Short mmCIF file of C-alpha atoms in Angstrom, two decimals:
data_model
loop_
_atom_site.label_atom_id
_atom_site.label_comp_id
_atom_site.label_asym_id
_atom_site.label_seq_id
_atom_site.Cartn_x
_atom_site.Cartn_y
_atom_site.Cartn_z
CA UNK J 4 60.59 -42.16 -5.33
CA UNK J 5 60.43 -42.00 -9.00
CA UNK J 6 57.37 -39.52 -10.49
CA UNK J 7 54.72 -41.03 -12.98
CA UNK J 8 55.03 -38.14 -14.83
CA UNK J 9 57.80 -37.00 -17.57
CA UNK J 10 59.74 -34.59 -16.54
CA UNK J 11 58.46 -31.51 -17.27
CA UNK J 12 61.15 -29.56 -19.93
CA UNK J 13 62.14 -25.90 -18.70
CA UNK J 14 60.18 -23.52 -21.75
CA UNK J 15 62.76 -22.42 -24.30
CA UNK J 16 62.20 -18.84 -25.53
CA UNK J 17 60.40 -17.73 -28.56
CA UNK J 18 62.04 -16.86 -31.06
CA UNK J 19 59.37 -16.18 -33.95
CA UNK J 20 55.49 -16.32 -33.95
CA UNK J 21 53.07 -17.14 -36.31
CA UNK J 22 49.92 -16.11 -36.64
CA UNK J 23 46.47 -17.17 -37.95
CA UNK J 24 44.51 -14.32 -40.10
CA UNK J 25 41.14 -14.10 -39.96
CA UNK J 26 39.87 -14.48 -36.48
CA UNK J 27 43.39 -14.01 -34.60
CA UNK J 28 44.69 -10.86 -36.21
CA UNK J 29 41.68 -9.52 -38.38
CA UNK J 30 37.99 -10.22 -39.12
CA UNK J 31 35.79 -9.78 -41.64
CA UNK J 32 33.33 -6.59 -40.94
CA UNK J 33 29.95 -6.89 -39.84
CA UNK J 34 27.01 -9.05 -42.19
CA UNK J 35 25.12 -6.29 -41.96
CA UNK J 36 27.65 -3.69 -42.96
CA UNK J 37 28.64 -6.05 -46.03
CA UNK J 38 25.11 -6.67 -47.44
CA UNK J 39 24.49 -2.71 -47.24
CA UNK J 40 27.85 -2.38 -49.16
CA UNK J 41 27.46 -5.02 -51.79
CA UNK J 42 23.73 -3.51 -52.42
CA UNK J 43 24.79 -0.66 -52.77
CA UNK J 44 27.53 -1.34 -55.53
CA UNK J 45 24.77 -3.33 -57.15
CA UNK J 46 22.95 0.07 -57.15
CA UNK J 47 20.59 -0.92 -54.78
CA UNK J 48 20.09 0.92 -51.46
CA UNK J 49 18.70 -1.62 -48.75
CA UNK J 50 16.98 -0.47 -45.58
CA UNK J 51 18.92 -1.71 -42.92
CA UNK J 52 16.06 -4.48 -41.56
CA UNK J 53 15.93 -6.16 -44.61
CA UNK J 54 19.74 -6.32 -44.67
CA UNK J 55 19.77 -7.69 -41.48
CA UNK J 56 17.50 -10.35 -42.62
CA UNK J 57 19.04 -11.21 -45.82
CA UNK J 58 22.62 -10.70 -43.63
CA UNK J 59 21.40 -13.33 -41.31
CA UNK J 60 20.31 -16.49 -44.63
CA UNK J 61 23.39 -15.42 -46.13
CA UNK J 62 25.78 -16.05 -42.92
CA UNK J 63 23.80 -19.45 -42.88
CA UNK J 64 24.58 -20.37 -46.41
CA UNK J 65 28.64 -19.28 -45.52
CA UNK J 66 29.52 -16.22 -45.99
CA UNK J 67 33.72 -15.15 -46.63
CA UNK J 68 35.46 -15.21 -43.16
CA UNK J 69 31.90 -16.60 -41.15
CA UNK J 70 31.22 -19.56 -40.12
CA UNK J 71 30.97 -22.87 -41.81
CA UNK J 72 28.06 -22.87 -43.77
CA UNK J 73 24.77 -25.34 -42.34
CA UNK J 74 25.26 -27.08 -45.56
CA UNK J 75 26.97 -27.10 -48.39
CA UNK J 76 24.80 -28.12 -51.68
CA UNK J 77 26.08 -31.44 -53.57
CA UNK J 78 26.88 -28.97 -56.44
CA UNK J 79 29.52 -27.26 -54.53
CA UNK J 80 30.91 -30.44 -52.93
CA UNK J 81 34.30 -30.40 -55.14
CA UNK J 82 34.88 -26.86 -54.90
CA UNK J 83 34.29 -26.42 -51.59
CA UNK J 84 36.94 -28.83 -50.35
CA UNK J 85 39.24 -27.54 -52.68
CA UNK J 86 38.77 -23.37 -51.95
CA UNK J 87 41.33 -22.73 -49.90
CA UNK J 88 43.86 -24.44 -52.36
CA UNK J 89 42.71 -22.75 -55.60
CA UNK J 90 41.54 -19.30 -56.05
CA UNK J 91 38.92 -20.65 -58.63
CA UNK J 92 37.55 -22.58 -56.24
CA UNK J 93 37.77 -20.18 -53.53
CA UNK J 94 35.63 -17.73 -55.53
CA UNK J 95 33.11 -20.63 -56.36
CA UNK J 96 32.03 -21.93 -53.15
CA UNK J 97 31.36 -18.48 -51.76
CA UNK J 98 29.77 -17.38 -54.84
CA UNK J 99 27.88 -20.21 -54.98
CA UNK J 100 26.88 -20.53 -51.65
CA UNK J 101 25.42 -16.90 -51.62
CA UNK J 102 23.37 -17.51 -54.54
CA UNK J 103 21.75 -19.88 -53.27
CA UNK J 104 19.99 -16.94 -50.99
CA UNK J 105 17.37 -15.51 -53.07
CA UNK J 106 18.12 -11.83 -52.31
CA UNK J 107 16.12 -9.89 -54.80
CA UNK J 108 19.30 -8.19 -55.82
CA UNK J 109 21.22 -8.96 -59.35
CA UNK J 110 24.60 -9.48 -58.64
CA UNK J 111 24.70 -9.18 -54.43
CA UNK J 112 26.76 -12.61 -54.49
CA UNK J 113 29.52 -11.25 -56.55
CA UNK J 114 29.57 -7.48 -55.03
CA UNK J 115 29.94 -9.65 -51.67
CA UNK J 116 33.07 -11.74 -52.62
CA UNK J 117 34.64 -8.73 -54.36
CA UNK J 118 34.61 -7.10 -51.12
CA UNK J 119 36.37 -9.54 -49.07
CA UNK J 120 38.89 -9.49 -51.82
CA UNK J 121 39.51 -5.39 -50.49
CA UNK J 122 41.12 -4.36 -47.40
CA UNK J 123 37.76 -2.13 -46.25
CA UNK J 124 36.27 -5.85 -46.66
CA UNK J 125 37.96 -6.46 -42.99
CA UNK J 126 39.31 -4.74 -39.72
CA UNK J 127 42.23 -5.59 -38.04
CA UNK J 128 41.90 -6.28 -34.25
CA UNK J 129 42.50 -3.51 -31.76
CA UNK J 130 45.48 -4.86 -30.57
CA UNK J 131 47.38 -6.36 -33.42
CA UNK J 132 49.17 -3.39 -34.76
CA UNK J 133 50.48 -3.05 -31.05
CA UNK J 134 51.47 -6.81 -30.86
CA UNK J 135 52.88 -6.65 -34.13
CA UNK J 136 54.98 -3.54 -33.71
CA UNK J 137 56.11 -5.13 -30.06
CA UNK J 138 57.49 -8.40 -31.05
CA UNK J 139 59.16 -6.03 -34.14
CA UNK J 140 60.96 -4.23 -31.74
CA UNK J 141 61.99 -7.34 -29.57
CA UNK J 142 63.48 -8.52 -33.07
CA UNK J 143 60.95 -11.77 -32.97
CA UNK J 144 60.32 -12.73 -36.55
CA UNK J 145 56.36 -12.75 -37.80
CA UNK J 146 54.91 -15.10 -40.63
CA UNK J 147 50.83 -15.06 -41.63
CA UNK J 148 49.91 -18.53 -41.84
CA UNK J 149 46.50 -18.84 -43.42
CA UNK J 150 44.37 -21.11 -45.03
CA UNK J 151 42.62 -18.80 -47.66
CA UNK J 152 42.29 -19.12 -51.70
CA UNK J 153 43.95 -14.76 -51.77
CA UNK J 154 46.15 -12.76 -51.59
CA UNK J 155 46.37 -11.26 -48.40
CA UNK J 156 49.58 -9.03 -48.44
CA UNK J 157 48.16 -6.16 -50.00
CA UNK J 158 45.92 -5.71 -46.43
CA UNK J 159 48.48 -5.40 -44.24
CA UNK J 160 50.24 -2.86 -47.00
CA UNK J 161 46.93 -0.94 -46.83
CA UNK J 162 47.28 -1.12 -42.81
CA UNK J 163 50.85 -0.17 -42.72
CA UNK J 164 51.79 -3.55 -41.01
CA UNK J 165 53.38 -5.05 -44.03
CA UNK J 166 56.60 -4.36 -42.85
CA UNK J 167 56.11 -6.13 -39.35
CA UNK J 168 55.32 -9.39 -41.20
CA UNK J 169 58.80 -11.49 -42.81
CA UNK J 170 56.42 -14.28 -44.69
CA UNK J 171 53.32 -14.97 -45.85
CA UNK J 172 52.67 -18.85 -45.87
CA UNK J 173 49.11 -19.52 -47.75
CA UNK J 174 47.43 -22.57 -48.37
CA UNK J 175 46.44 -21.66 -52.11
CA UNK J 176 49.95 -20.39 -52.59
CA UNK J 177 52.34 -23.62 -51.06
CA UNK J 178 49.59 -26.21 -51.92
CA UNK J 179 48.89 -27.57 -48.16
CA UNK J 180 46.60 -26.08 -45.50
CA UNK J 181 46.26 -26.66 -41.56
CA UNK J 182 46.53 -28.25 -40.03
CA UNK J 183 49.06 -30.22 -42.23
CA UNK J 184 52.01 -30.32 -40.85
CA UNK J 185 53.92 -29.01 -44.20
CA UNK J 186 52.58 -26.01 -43.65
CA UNK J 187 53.76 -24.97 -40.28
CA UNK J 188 57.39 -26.50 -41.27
CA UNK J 189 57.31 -23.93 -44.33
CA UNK J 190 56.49 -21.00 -42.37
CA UNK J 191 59.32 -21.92 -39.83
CA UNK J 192 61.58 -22.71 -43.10
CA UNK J 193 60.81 -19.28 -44.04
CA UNK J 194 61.80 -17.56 -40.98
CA UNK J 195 64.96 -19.69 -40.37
CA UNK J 196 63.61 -20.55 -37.15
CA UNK J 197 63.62 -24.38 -35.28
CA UNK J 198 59.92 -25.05 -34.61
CA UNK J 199 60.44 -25.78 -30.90
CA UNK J 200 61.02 -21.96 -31.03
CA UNK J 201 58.21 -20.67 -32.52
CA UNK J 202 54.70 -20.01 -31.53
CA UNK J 203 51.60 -20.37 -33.25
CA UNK J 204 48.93 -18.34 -32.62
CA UNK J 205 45.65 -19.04 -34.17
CA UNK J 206 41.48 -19.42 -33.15
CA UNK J 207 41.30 -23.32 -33.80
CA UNK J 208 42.04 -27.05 -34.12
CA UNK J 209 43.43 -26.19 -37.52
CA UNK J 210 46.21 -24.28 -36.08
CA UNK J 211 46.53 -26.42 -33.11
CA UNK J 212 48.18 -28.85 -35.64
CA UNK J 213 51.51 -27.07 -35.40
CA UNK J 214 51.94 -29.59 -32.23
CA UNK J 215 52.53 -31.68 -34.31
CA UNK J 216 55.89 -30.24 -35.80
CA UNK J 217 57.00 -29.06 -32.33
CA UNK J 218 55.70 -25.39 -32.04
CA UNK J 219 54.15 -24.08 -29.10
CA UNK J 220 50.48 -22.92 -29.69
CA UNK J 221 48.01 -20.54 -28.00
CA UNK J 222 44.17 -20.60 -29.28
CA UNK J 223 42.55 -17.32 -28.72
CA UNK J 224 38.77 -17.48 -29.93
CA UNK J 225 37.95 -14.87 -32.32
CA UNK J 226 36.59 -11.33 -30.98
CA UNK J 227 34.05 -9.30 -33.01
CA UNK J 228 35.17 -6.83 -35.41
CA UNK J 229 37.62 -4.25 -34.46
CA UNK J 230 37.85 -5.09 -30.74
CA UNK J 231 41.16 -6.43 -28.67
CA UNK J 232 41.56 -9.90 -29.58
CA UNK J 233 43.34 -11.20 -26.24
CA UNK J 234 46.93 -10.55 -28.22
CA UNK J 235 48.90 -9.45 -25.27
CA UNK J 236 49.44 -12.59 -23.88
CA UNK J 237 51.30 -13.31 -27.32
CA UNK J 238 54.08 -10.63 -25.96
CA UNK J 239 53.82 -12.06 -21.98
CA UNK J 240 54.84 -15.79 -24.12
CA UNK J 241 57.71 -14.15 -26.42
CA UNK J 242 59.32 -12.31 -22.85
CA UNK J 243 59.04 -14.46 -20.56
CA UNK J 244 62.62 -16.47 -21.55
CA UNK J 245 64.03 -12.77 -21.82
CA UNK J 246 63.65 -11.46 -18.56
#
């Protein structure tokens, strides 16, 4: 009897990976932690309740790496949908967006963008130095696909990991963000890899679109700061044609 179903294709080996950034292989570092920081540049020294509180309005109004903002203002409409294809932009709706928190503290918005912009800004995952270094040594090529509106390679220089990534593919960079397709074709354009052999790896429906150019994906939802980020299974995914 003939089956209702496709035949199911034998899976092909992977051959490179890519990889969302923030929330897959790094994360931003606590609200708290930040608003402390950014005070403190400012030259003011916060006690840590009323960081907490202004931490909390200022994750609501969208904070670098957080979650969407509740709402975005009409004012910062245009540069919003544009910030993670200009690094004007990029700067603007975050900017904007904080000062719209009335923190009592010239200059906070600012002091908290320039410290995204800095590798002590973020933390890498627990296990993605491991991951990284594994599918190194099983010669599987790495690209950083990101929608973000800056330069991100000086991180992973800072985290000796620069050397177990072969491209950086970002949106404000090549013009086109996820989940456009264009964007997953020129990260597996720069790794000389077919996408039906490549695996994206990323925390949502943005990466998901790689589907849509034939890459395998895996969604792993973000972990908090600094913990193991589910990564492994990454490595199980790039053996398991090997064995």
């Amino acid at each position: 009897m003939n089956s209702p179903f496709p035949p199911v294709r034998p899976r092909r080996p992977v051959q490179a990976v890519l990889f969302d950034f923030q929330g897959t292989l790094a994360q931003v570092t606590n609200p708290v932690d930040q608003v402390l920081a950014a005070a403190q540049e400012c030259g003011v020294t916060l006690e840590r309740a009323r960081a907490t509180v202004l931490a909390d309005r200022l994750v609501t109004a969208g904070l670098p790496g957080g979650p969407p903002p509740a709402r975005v203002p009409p004012h910062l409409a245009e540069v919003w949908a544009d910030r993670d294809l200009y690094p004007h932009a990029h700067r603007a709706a975050y900017t904007g967006l904080a000062a719209t928190v009335d923190t009592g503290v010239d200059g906070l918005a600012e002091a908290l963008y320039e410290r995204v912009l800095r590798p002590e800004g973020w933390v890498p995952y627990a296990d993605t130095e491991a991951t990284l270094r594994a599918l190194a040594a099983l010669e599987v090529p790495v690209a950083v696909v990101s929608n973000i509106g800056f330069d991100i390679r000086p991180f992973f220089a800072h985290w000796g990991l620069a050397d177990l990534v072969q491209a950086f593919v970002l949106s404000y960079e090549v013009g086109r963000c996820k989940p456009d397709p264009a964007i997953f074709l020129r990260a597996c354009g720069a790794l000389g890899v077919d996408p039906e052999l490549t695996l994206m790896v990323g925390d949502g429906p943005a990466d998901a679109g790689a589907v849509q150019v034939g890459c395998s994906v895996l969604v792993l939802p973000p972990a908090e700061a600094g913990r193991a980020n589910g990564l492994g299974t990454v490595l199980d995914l790039a053996t398991a044609g090997r064995r």
